[in-house]
């Protein structure tokens, strides 16, 4: 029997309305707001998967 290192990931998506001077600023403002708890993170998962890599012994 072999050992595997398995990466599991989920993709979440939600659209937000952000006022900013540029696309980059809007993205940064949203990321900061989510990290600081001023905006709720997305709760709709639209994709998930797992990827396994066999580990060397």
Coordinates of C-alpha atoms in Angstrom, one line a residue:
X1 CA 0.0 0.0 0.0
X2 CA 1.3 3.5 -0.9
X3 CA 1.0 6.8 0.9
X4 CA -0.4 9.8 -0.9
X5 CA -0.3 13.5 -0.2
X6 CA -3.7 14.8 -1.1
X7 CA -4.7 18.4 -1.7
X8 CA -8.4 19.2 -1.4
X9 CA -9.7 22.5 -2.6
X10 CA -13.0 24.3 -3.0
X11 CA -13.8 27.3 -5.1
X12 CA -16.2 29.9 -3.9
X13 CA -17.7 32.7 -5.8
X14 CA -19.8 35.8 -5.0
X15 CA -20.0 39.2 -6.7
X16 CA -19.5 42.4 -4.7
X17 CA -20.0 46.0 -5.5
X18 CA -16.9 48.1 -4.6
X19 CA -16.2 51.8 -5.1
X20 CA -12.6 52.4 -6.2
X21 CA -10.3 54.3 -8.5
X22 CA -9.0 51.3 -10.4
X23 CA -9.6 47.5 -10.8
X24 CA -6.6 46.8 -8.7
X25 CA -7.7 49.0 -5.9
X26 CA -11.2 47.4 -6.0
X27 CA -9.7 44.0 -5.7
X28 CA -7.4 45.0 -2.8
X29 CA -10.3 46.8 -1.0
X30 CA -12.5 43.7 -1.2
X31 CA -9.7 41.3 -0.1
X32 CA -8.9 43.5 2.9
X33 CA -12.6 43.9 3.8
X34 CA -13.1 40.1 3.8
X35 CA -9.9 39.5 5.9
X36 CA -11.0 42.2 8.4
X37 CA -14.5 40.9 8.7
X38 CA -16.2 44.0 7.2
X39 CA -17.6 41.9 4.3
X40 CA -18.9 38.3 4.4
X41 CA -16.9 35.8 2.4
X42 CA -18.7 33.9 -0.3
X43 CA -20.8 30.9 0.9
X44 CA -21.6 29.4 -2.5
X45 CA -19.2 26.6 -3.5
X46 CA -19.2 26.1 -7.3
X47 CA -16.4 23.6 -7.7
X48 CA -14.4 21.2 -5.5
X49 CA -11.9 18.5 -6.3
X50 CA -8.9 16.6 -4.9
X51 CA -5.5 16.0 -6.3
X52 CA -3.2 13.2 -5.1
X53 CA 0.5 12.9 -5.4
X54 CA 2.2 9.6 -4.5
X55 CA 4.8 10.1 -1.8
X56 CA 8.2 8.5 -2.0
X57 CA 9.2 6.1 0.7

